[in-house]
XYZ file of C-alpha atoms in Angstrom:
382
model
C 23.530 10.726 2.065
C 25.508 9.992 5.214
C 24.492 7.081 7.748
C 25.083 8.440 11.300
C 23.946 5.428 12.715
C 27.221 3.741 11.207
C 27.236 0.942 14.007
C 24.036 -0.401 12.258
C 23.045 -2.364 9.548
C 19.764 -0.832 8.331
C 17.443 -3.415 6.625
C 13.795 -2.238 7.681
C 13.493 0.110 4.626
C 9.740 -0.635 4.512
C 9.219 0.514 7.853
C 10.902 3.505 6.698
C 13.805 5.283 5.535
C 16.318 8.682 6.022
C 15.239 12.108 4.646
C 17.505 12.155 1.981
C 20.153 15.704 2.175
C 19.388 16.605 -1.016
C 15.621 16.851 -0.122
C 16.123 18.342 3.200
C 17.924 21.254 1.707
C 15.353 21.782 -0.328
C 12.876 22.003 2.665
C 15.081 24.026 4.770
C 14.220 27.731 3.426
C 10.333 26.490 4.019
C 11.303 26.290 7.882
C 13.584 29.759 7.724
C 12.807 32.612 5.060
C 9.514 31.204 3.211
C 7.785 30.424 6.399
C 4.351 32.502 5.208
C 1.202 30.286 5.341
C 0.360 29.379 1.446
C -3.365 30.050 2.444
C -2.796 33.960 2.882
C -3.805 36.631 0.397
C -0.562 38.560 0.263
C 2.372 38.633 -1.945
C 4.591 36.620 0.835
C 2.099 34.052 0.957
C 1.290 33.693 -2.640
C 5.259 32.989 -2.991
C 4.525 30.227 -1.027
C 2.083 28.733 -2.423
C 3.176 29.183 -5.768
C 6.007 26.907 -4.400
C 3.492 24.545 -3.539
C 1.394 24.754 -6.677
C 4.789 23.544 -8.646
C 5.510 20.698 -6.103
C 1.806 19.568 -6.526
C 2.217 19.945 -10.011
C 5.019 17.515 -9.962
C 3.859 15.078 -7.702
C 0.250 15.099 -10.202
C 2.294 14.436 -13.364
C 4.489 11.561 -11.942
C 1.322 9.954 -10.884
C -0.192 10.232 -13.876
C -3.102 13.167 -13.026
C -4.176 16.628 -12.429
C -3.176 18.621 -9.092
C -7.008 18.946 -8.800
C -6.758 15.468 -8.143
C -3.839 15.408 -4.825
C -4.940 15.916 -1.309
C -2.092 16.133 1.267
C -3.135 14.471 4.382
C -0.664 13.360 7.277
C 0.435 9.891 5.908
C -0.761 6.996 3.683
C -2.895 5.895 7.110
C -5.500 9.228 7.059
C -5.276 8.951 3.280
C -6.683 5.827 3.766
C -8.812 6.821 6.332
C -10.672 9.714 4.048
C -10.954 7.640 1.387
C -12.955 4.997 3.048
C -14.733 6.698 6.034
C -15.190 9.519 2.546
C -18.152 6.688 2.124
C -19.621 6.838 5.186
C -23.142 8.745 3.274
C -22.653 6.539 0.294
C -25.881 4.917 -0.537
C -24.008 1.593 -1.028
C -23.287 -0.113 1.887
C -20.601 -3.355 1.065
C -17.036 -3.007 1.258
C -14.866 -5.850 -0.615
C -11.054 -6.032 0.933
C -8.377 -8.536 0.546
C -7.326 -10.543 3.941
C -3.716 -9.172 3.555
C -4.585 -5.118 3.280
C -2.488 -3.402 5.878
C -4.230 -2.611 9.175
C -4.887 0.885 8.241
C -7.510 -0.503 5.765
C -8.486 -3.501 7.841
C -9.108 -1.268 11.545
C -10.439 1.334 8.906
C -12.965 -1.586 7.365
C -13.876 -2.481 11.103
C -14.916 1.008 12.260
C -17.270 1.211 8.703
C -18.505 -2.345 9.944
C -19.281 -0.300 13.069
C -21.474 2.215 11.160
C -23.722 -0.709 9.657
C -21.152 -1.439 6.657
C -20.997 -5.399 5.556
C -17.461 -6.086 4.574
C -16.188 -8.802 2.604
C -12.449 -10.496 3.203
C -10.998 -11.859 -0.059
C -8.610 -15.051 0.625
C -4.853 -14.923 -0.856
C -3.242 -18.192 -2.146
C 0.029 -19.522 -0.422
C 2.243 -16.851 -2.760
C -0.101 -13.988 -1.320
C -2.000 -13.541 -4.587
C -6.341 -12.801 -4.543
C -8.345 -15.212 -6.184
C -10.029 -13.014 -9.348
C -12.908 -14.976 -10.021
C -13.850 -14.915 -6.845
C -13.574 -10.930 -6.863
C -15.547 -11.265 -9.300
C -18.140 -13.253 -7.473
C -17.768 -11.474 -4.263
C -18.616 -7.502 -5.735
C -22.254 -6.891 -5.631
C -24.847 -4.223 -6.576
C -24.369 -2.854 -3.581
C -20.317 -2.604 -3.551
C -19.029 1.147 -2.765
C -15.553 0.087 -2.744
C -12.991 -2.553 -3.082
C -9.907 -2.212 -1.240
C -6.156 -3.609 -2.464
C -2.648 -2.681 -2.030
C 0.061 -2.595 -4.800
C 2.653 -3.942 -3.070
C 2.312 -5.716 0.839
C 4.454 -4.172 3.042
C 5.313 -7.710 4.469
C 5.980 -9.996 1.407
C 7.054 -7.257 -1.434
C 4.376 -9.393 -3.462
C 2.831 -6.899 -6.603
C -1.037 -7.510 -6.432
C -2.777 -7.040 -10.037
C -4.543 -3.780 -9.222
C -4.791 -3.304 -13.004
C -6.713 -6.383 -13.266
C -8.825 -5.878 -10.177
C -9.668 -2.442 -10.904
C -11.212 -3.464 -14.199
C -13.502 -6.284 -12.341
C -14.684 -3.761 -9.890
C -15.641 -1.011 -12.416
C -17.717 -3.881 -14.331
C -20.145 -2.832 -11.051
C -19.770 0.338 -10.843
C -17.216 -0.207 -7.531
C -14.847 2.425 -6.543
C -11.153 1.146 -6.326
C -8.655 2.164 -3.132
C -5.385 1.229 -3.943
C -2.525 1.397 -1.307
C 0.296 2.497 -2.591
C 2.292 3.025 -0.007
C 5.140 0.539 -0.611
C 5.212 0.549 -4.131
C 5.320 4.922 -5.005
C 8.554 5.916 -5.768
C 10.051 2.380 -5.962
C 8.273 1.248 -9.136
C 5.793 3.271 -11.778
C 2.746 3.932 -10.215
C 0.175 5.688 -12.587
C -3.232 6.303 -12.025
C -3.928 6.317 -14.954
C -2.491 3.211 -16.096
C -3.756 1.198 -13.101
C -7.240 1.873 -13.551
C -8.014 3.311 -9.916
C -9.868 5.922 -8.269
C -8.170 6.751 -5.005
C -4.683 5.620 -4.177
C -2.724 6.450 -0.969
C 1.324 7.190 -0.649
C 3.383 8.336 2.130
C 6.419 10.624 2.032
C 8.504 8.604 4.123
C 8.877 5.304 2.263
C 11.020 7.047 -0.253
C 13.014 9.277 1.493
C 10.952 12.261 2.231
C 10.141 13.239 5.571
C 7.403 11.780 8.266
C 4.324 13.468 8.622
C 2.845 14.475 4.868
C 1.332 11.859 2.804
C -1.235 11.873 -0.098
C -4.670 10.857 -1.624
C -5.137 11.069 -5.362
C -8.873 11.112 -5.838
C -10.582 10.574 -9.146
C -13.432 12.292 -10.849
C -15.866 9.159 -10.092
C -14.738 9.301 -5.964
C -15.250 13.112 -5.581
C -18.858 11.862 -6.758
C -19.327 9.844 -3.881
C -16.965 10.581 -0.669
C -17.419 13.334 2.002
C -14.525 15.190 3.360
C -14.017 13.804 7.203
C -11.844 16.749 8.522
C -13.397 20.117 8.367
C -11.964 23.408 8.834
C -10.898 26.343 6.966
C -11.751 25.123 3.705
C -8.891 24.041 2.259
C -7.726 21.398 -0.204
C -10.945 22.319 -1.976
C -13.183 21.721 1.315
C -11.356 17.941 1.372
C -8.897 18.673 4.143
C -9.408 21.401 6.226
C -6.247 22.724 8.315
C -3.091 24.855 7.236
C -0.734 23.605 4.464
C 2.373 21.172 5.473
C 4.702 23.305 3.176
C 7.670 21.886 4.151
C 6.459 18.220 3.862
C 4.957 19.025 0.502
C 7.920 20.928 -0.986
C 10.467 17.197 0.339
C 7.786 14.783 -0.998
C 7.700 16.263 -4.375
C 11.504 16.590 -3.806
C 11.988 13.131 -2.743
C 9.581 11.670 -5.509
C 11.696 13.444 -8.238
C 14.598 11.921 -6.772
C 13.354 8.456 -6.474
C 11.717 8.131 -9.793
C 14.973 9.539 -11.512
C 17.399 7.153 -10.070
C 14.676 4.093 -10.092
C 16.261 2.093 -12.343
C 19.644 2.586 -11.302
C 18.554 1.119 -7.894
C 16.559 -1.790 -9.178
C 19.495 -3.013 -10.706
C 22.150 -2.259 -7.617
C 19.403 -3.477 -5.206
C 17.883 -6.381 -6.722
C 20.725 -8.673 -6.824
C 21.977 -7.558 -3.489
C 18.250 -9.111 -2.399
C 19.047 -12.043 -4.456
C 22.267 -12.649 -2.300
C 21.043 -12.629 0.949
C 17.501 -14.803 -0.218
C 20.100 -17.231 -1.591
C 22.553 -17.513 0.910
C 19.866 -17.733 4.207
C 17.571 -20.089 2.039
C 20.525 -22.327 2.384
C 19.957 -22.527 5.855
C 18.281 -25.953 6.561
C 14.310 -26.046 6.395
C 14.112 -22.091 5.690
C 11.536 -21.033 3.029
C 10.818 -17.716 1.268
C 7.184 -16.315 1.806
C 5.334 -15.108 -0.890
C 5.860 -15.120 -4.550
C 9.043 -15.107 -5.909
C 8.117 -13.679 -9.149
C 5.668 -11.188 -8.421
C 7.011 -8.739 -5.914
C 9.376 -5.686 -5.222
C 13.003 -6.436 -5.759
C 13.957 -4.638 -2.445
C 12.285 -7.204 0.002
C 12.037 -11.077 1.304
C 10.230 -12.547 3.964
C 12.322 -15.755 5.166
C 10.744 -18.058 7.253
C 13.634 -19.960 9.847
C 11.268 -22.940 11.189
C 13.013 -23.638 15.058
C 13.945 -20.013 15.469
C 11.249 -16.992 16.949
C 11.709 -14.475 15.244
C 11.234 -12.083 18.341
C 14.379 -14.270 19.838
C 16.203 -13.884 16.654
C 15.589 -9.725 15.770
C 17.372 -9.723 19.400
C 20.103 -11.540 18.558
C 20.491 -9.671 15.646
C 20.947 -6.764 17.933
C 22.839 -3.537 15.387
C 20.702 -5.394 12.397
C 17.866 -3.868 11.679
C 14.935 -6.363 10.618
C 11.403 -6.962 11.542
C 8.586 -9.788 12.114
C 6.112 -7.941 10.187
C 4.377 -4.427 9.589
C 6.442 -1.516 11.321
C 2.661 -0.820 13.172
C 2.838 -3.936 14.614
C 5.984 -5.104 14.932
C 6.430 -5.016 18.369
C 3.672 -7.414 19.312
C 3.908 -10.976 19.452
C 1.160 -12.265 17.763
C 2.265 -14.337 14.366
C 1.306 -11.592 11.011
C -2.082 -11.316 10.012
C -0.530 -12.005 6.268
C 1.408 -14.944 6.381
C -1.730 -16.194 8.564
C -4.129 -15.362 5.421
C -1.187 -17.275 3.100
C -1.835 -20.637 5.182
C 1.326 -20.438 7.163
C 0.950 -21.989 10.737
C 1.045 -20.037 13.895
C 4.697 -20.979 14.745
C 6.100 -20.609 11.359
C 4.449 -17.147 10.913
C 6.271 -16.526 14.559
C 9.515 -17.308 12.973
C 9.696 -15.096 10.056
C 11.452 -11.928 9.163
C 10.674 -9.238 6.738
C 14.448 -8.137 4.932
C 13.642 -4.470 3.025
C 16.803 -3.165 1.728
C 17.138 0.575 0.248
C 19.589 3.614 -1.066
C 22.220 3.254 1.653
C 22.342 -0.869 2.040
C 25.932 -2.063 0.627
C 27.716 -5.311 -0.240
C 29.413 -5.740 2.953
C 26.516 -5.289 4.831
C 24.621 -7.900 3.419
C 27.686 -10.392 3.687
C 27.665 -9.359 7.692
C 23.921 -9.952 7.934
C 24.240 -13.408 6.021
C 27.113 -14.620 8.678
C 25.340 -13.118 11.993
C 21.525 -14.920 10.974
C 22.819 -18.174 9.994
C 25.148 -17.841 13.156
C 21.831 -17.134 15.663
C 19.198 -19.758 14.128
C 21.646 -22.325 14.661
C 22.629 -20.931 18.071
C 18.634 -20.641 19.041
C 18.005 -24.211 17.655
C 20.475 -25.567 19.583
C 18.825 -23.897 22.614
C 15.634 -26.004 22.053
């Protein structure tokens, strides 16, 4: 996989990363020759969507269900979207989330709220972690859902959705599980984890933008209600033709990432470890989050005396960011390390590092030089 963008050093792989070649030339006959819509009755379209059958297939097995079970959507953000506005006629009315869930479950919670939903914020301890006995206190009769990531997008820190999953079923809750940072950087299995609708995206592993997924259990399809009608497709879930070429590169780019997982764990994980090490040498920086529990691709360092806005344009051809990639741009200190008891200032003065597939040695050794370089240069400034 070639990096065009050679002048840069690439470290926002949670925001998102390259289509990798090998799955774009897999897409490319789905743009040229196979261009039939799968939803057709004639032998060109039932090529197609045999295609797709095999890719859902796929995609189903490495997540540990049924095809049945996948609904494409646009991204992680609508899969997110149908599972919990899926409730919207549920007779249950309390929503249980945890105060560090990306937006697209928090704005998501909100507009429920709107609706006459009561919603319930779990705290996280200073390493980003839920409290389980007071899960445990805070699910109700009345709960239609509780709402946790697998990995935070800011921190890398693994929640224990297994553990979780098993307290909410104790009530009869449904579990929504973002899995958006974790699928196809770690196992993720249905199954195994216990929950009933989990969201992924395409382009956190190297697929393209624009096609994400919902698996939804037997116990959800009891409950939710499709939000986007149309022609009837997806089983009535998801109404609107087939992205066949985002389809055919996710299952292509989830093959691809689950086959050379452990390969990059161990070429990524110490190249992590370097940089943590050498910029937590920096005087008064600390690490957010746990350092156990969490993805080996990411670390959120906080620089006390140096913005982080201030320090991302220093940085200038290194690519890093204060936060979530949906909100990166403002500058209002991150909703997580806010809910992990960090103060206003030293949320302002943190930066998410998320390296991937095409970060090398060098790189890092750059990156190390130019950050320590620019904190000292902005605390001088002050």
């Amino acid at each position: 996989m070639d990096n065009s963008n050679s002048n840069f050093i690439y470290l926002d792989y949670n925001a998102t990363t390259p289509v990798d070649e090998r799955v774009l030339h897999e897409m490319l006959p789905f743009f040229g020759s196979s261009y039939a819509n799968p939803s057709g009755a004639h032998l060109f379209s039932l090529t197609v969507q045999d295609a797709v059958d095999q890719a859902t297939a796929e995609i189903a097995y490495t997540l540990g269900t049924h095809a049945e079970n996948i609904i494409y959507t646009s991204g992680a953000t609508e899969a997110i979207n149908l599972a919990i506005q899926g409730l919207q006629f549920s007779n249950r009315k309390h929503i249980v989330g945890i105060a560090t869930e990306h937006k697209a479950v928090l704005e998501t919670c909100a507009f429920m709220e709107r609706l006459g939903f009561e919603i319930s914020y779990l705290t996280v301890d200073e390493q980003g972690m839920p409290d389980l006995v007071l899960l445990t206190e805070t699910i109700r009769e009345d709960t239609a859902l509780v709402c946790s990531m697998l990995v935070n997008n800011e921190t890398g820190v693994v929640l224990p959705i297994k553990e979780i999953a098993e307290i909410a079923h104790q009530r009869n809750a449904l579990v929504l599980c973002d899995a958006t940072q974790a699928v196809g950087k770690m196992s993720v299995n249905t199954r195994e984890l216990g929950v009933d609708l989990l969201a992924f995206s395409a382009h956190k592993f190297y697929g393209p933008k624009g096609i994400g997924g919902l698996y939804i259990g037997e116990q959800a399809k009891k409950v939710l209600s499709a939000i986007m009608q149309g022609g009837g497709q997806q089983q009535g879930w998801r109404g609107g033709t087939l992205n066949t070429t985002g389809i055919i590169g996710m299952a292509a780019a989830l093959r691809i990432a689950v086959s050379e997982l452990e390969q990059e764990q161990q070429r990524i994980g110490p190249l992590r470890d370097l940089l943590e090490i050498e910029l937590l040498s920096i005087d008064g920086a600390f690490l957010n989050g746990s350092p156990i529990d969490r993805l080996y691709n990411t670390t959120n360092i906080c620089f006390p005396g140096a913005l982080s806005e201030q320090l991302i344009m220093r940085l200038g051809t290194i690519s890093v960011s204060s936060g979530s990639a949906c909100s990166a741009v403002t500058s209002r200190p991150s909703h997580v390390l806010k809910a992990m008891g960090l103060q206003d200032l030293d949320a302002l003065s943190s930066i998410r590092f998320s390296l991937g597939r095409l970060t090398h040695e060098a790189e890092i050794y750059q990156t190390i030089e130019r950050v320590k370089q620019h904190v000292q240069n902005l605390r001088n400034t002050h």
